[in-house]
PDB file of C-alpha atoms in Angstrom:
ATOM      1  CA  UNK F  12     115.795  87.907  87.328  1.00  0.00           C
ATOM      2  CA  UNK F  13     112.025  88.010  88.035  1.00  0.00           C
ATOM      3  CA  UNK F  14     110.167  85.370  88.629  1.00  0.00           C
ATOM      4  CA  UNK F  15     106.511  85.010  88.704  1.00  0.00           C
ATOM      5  CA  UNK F  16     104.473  86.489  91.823  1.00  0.00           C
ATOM      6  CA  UNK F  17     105.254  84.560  94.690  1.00  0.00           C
ATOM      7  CA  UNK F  18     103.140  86.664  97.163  1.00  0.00           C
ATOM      8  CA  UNK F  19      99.941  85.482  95.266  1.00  0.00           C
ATOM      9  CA  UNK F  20     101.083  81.885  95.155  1.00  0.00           C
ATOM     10  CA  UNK F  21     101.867  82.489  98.877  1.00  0.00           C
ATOM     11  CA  UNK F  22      98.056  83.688  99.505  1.00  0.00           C
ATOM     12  CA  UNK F  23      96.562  80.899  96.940  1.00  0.00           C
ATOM     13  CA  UNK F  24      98.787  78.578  99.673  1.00  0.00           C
ATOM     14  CA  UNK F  25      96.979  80.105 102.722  1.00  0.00           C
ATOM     15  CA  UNK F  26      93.538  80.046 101.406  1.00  0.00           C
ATOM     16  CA  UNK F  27      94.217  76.616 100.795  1.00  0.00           C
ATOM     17  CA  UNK F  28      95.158  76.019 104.249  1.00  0.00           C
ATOM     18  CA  UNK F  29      92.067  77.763 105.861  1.00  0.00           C
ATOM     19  CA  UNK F  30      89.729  76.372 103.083  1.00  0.00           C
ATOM     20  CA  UNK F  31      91.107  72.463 103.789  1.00  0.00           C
ATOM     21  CA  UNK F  32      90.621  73.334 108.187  1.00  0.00           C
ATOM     22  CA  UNK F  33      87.225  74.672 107.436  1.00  0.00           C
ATOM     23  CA  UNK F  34      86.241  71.481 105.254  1.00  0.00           C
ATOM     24  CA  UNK F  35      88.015  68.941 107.578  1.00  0.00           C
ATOM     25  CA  UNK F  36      85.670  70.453 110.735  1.00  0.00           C
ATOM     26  CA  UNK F  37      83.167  71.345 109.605  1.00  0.00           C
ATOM     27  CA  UNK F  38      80.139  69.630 111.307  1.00  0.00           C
ATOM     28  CA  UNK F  39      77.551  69.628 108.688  1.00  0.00           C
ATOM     29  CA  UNK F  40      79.561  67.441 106.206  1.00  0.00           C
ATOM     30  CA  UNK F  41      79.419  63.802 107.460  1.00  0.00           C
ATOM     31  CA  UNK F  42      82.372  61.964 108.566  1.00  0.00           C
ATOM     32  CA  UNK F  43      83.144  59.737 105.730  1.00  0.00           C
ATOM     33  CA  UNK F  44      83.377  62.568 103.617  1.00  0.00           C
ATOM     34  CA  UNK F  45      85.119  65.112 106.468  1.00  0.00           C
ATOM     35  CA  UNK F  46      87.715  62.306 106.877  1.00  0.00           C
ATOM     36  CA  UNK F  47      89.125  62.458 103.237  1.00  0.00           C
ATOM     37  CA  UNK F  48      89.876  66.283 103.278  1.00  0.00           C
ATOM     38  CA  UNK F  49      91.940  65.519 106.908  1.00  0.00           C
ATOM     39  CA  UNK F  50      94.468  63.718 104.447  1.00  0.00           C
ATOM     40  CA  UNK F  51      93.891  66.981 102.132  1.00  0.00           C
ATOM     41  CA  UNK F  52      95.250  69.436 104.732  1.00  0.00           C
ATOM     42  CA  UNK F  53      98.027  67.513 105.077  1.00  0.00           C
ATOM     43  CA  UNK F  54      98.793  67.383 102.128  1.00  0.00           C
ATOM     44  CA  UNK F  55      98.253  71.162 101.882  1.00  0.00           C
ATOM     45  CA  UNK F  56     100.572  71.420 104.587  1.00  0.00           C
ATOM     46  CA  UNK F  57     103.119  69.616 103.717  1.00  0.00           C
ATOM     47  CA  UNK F  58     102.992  71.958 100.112  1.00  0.00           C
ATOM     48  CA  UNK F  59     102.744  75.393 101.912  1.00  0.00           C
ATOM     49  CA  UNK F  60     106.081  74.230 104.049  1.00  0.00           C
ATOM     50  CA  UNK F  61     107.820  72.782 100.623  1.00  0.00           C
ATOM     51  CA  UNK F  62     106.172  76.266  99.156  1.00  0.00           C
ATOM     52  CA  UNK F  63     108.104  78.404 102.157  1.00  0.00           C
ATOM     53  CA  UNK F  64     111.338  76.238 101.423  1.00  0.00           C
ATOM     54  CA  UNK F  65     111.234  76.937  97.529  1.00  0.00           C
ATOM     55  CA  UNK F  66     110.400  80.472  98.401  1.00  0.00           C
ATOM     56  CA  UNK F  67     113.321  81.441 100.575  1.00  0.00           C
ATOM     57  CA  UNK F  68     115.804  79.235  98.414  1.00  0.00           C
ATOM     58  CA  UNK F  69     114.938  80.626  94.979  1.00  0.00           C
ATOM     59  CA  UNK F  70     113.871  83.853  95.785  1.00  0.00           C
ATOM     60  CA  UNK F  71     116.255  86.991  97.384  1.00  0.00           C
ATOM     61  CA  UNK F  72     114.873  88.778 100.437  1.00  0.00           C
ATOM     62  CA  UNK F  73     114.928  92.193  98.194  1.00  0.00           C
ATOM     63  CA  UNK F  74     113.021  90.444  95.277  1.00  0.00           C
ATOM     64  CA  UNK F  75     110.211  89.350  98.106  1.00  0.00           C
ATOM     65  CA  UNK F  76     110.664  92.792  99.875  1.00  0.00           C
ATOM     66  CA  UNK F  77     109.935  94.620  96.320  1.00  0.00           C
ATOM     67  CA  UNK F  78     106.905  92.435  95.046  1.00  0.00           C
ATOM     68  CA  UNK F  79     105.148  93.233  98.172  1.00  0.00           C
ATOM     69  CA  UNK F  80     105.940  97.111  97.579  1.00  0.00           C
ATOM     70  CA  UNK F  81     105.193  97.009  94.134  1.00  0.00           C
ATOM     71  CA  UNK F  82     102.248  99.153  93.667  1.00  0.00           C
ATOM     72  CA  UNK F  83     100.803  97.357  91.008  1.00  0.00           C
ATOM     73  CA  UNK F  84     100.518  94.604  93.161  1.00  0.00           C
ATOM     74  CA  UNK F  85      99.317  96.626  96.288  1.00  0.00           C
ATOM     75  CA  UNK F  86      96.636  98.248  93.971  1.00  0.00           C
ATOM     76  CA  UNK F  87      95.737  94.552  92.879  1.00  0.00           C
ATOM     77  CA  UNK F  88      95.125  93.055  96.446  1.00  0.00           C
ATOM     78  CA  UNK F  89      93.079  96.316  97.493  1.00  0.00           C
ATOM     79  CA  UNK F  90      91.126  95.793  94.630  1.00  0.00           C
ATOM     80  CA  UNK F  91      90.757  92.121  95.193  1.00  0.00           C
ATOM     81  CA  UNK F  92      89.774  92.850  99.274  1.00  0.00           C
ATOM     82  CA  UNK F  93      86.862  95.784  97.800  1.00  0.00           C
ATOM     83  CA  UNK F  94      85.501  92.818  95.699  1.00  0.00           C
ATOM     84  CA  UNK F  95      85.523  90.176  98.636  1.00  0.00           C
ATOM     85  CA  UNK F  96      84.121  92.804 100.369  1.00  0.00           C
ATOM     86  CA  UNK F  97      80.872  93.385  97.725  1.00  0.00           C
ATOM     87  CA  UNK F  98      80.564  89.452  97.693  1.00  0.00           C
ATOM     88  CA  UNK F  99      80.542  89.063 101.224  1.00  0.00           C
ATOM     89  CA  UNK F 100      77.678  91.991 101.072  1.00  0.00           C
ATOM     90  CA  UNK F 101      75.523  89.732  98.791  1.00  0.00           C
ATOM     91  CA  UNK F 102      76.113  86.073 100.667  1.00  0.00           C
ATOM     92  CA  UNK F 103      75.041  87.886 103.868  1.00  0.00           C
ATOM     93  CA  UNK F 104      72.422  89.314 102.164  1.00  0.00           C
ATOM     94  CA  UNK F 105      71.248  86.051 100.621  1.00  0.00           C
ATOM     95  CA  UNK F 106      71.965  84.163 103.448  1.00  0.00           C
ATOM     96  CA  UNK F 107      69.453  86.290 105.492  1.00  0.00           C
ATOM     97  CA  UNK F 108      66.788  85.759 103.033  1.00  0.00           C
ATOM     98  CA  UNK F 109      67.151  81.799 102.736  1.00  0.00           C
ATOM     99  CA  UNK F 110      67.153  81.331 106.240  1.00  0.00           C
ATOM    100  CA  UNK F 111      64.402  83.941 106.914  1.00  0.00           C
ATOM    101  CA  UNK F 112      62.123  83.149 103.788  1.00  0.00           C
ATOM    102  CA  UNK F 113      62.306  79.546 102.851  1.00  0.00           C
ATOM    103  CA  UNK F 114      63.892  77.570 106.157  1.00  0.00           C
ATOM    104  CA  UNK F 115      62.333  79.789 108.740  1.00  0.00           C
ATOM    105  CA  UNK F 116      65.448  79.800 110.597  1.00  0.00           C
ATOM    106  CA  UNK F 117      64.959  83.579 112.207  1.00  0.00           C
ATOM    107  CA  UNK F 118      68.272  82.811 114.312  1.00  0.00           C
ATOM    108  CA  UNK F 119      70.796  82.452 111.623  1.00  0.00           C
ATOM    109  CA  UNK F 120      68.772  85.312 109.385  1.00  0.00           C
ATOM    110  CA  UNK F 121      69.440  87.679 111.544  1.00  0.00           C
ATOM    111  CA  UNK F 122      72.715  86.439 112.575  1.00  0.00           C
ATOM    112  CA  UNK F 123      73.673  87.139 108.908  1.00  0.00           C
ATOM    113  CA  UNK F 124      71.988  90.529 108.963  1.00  0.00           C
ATOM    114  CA  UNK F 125      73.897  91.746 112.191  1.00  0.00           C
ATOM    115  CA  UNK F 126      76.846  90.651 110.309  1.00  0.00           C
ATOM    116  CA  UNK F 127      75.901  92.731 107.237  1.00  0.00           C
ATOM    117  CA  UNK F 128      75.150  95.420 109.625  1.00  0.00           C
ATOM    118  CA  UNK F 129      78.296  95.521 111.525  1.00  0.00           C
ATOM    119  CA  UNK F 130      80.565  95.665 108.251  1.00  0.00           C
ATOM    120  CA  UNK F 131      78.524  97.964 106.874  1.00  0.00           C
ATOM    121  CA  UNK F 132      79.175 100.097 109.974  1.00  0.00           C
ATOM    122  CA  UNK F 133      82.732  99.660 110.331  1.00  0.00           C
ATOM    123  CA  UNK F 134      83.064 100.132 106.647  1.00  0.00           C
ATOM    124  CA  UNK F 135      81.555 103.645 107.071  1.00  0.00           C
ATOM    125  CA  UNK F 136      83.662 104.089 110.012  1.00  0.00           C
ATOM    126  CA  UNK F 137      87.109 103.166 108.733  1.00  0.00           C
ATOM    127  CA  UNK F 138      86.342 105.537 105.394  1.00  0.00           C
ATOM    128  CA  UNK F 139      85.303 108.127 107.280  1.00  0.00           C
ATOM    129  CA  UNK F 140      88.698 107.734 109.501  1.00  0.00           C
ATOM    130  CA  UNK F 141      91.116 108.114 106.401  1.00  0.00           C
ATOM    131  CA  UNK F 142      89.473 111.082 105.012  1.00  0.00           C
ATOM    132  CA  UNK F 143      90.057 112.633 107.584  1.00  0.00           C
ATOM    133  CA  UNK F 144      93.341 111.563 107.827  1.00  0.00           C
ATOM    134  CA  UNK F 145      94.094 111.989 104.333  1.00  0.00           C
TER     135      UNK F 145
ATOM    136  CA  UNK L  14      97.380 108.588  79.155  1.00  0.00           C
ATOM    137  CA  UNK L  15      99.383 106.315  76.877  1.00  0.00           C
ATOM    138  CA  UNK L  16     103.735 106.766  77.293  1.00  0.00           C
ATOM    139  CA  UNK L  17     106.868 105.844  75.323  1.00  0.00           C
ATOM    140  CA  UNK L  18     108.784 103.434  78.051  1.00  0.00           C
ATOM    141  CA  UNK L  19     109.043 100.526  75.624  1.00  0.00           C
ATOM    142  CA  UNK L  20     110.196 102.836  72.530  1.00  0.00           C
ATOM    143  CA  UNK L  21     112.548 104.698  75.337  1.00  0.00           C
ATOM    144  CA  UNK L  22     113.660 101.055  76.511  1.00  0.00           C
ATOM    145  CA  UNK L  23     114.369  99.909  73.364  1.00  0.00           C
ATOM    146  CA  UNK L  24     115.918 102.859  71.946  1.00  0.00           C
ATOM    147  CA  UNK L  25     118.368 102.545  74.636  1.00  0.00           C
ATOM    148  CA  UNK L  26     118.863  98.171  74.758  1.00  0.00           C
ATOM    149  CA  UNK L  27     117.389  98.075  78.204  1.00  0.00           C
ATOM    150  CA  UNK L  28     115.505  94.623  78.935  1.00  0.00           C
ATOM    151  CA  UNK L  29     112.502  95.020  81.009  1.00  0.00           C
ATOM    152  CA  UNK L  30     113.709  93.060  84.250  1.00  0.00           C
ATOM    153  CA  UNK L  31     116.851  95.463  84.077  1.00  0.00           C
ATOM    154  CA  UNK L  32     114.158  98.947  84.287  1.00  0.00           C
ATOM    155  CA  UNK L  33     112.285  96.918  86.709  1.00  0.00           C
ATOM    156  CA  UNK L  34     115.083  96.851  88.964  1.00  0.00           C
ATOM    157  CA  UNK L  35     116.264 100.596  88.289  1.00  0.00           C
ATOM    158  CA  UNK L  36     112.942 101.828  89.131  1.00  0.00           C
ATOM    159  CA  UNK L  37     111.961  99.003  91.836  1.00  0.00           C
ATOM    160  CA  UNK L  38     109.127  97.421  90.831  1.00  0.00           C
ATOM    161  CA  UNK L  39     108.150  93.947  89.775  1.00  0.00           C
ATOM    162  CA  UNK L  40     108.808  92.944  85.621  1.00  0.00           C
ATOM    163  CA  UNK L  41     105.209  92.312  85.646  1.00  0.00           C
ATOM    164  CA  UNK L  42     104.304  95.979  86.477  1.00  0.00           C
ATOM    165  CA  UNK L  43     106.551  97.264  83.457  1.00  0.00           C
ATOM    166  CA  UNK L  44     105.071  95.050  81.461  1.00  0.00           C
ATOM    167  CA  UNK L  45     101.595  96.334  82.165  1.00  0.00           C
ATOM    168  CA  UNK L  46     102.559 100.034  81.930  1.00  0.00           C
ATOM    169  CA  UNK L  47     103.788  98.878  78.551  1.00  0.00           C
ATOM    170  CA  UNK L  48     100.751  97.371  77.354  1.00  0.00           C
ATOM    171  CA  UNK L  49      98.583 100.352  78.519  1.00  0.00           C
ATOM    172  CA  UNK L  50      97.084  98.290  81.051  1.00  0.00           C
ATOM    173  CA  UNK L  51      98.123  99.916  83.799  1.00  0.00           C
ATOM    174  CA  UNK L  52      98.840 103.844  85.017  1.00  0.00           C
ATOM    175  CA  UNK L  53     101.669 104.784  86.643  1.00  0.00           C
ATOM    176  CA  UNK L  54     101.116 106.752  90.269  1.00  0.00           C
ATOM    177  CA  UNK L  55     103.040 110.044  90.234  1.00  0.00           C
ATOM    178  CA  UNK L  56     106.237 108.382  92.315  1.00  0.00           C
ATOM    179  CA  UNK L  57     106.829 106.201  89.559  1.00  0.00           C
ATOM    180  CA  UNK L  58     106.215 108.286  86.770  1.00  0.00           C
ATOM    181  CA  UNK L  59     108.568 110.568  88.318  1.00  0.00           C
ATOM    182  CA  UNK L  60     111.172 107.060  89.066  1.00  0.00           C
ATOM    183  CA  UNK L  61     110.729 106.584  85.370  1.00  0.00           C
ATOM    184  CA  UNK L  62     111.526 109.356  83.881  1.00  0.00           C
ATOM    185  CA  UNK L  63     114.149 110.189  86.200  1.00  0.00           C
ATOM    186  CA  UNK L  64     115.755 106.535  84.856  1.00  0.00           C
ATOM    187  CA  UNK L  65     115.505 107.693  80.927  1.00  0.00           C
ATOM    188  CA  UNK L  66     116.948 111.203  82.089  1.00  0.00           C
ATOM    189  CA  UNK L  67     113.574 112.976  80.760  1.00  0.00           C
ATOM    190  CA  UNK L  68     110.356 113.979  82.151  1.00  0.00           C
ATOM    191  CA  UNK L  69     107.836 113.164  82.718  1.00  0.00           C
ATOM    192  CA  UNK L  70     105.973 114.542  80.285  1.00  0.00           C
ATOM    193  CA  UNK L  71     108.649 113.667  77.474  1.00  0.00           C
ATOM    194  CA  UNK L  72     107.419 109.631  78.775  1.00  0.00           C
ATOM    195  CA  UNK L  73     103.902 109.527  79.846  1.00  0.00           C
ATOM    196  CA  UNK L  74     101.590 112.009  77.089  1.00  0.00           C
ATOM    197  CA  UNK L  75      98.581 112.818  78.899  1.00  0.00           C
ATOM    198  CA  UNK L  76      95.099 113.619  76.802  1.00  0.00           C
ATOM    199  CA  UNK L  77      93.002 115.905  77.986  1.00  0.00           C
ATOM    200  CA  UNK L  78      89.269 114.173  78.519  1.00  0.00           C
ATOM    201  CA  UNK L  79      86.572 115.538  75.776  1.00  0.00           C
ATOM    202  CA  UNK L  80      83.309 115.459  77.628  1.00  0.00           C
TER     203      UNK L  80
END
């Protein structure tokens, strides 16, 4: 039997793993509010390991091994990563101009843009590795 | 490109989960190839067919673009 997609319930787990670390230490958010999203990740934590439990009891290593192959899936996450990858293009591009425009904070603006810059650049160079492997 | 796999499934009393296993993919990704929403690649048209003993042109009935 086939269950529903455990490898995206598996990622939704991780990104709310990294999203409750970032939160909990993050040193623009003032302690009293920092302190309730420690409990959070806990939490979290304690979900992702009852999550891995579930996983491995209810699901068959060749069920886990074929969702992951499945190429509807595959063509899903690379779809998914080309997305991230646009919106990351436009936060970086916003961030520069917030910082540079309207808090004249030339450090982080162009930290942003050499971010842009380098992703752009290994973008290009990663594309223009597989065609010529492919 | 539209195809016949639920006709060919249910011609033959074959529940999705059971093709998704024959052909090893996820139920999820039959059910989208069902429902149009999604195109097979060439391995699993080929996977497919091969299943319902046809080919894959007697499954998957490509139309030519009209620009």
């Amino acid at each position: 039997m086939t269950r529903k997609n455990a490898a995206l319930w598996e990622q939704g787990i991780n990104c709310a793993v990294v999203l409750s670390v970032a939160v909990s230490n993050f040193p623009l958010i003032p302690p009293a509010i920092r302190h309730p999203f420690s409990l959070f990740f806990i939490l979290i934590l304690i979900a992702a390991m009852f999550f891995d439990y579930w996983k491995r009891a209810s699901y068959s290593e060749k069920e886990l091994e074929r969702e992951r192959r499945d190429e509807r899936n595959q063509m899903i996450q690379m779809q998914a990563v080309w997305y991230c990858h646009l919106a990351e293009d436009w936060i970086l591009l916003g961030a520069f101009a917030v910082f540079a425009l309207f808090l004249q904070d030339d450090v982080i603006a162009h930290v942003a843009m050499c971010l842009l810059a380098a992703r752009s650049l290994l973008c290009f160079a990663i594309r223009w590795w597989l065609s010529r492997k492919y | 490109m539209t195809n016949r796999i639920a006709e060919l499934r249910k011609a033959r009393k074959i529940s999705q989960a059971e093709l998704a296993d024959g052909v090893d993919v996820t139920r999820q990704t039959i059910i989208s190839l069902e429902s149009g929403r999604y195109n097979a690649s060439l391995l699993l048209a080929h996977k497919i067919a091969k299943y319902f003993g046809l080919t894959i042109e007697e499954v998957f009935l490509f139309e030519e673009e009209t620009t």
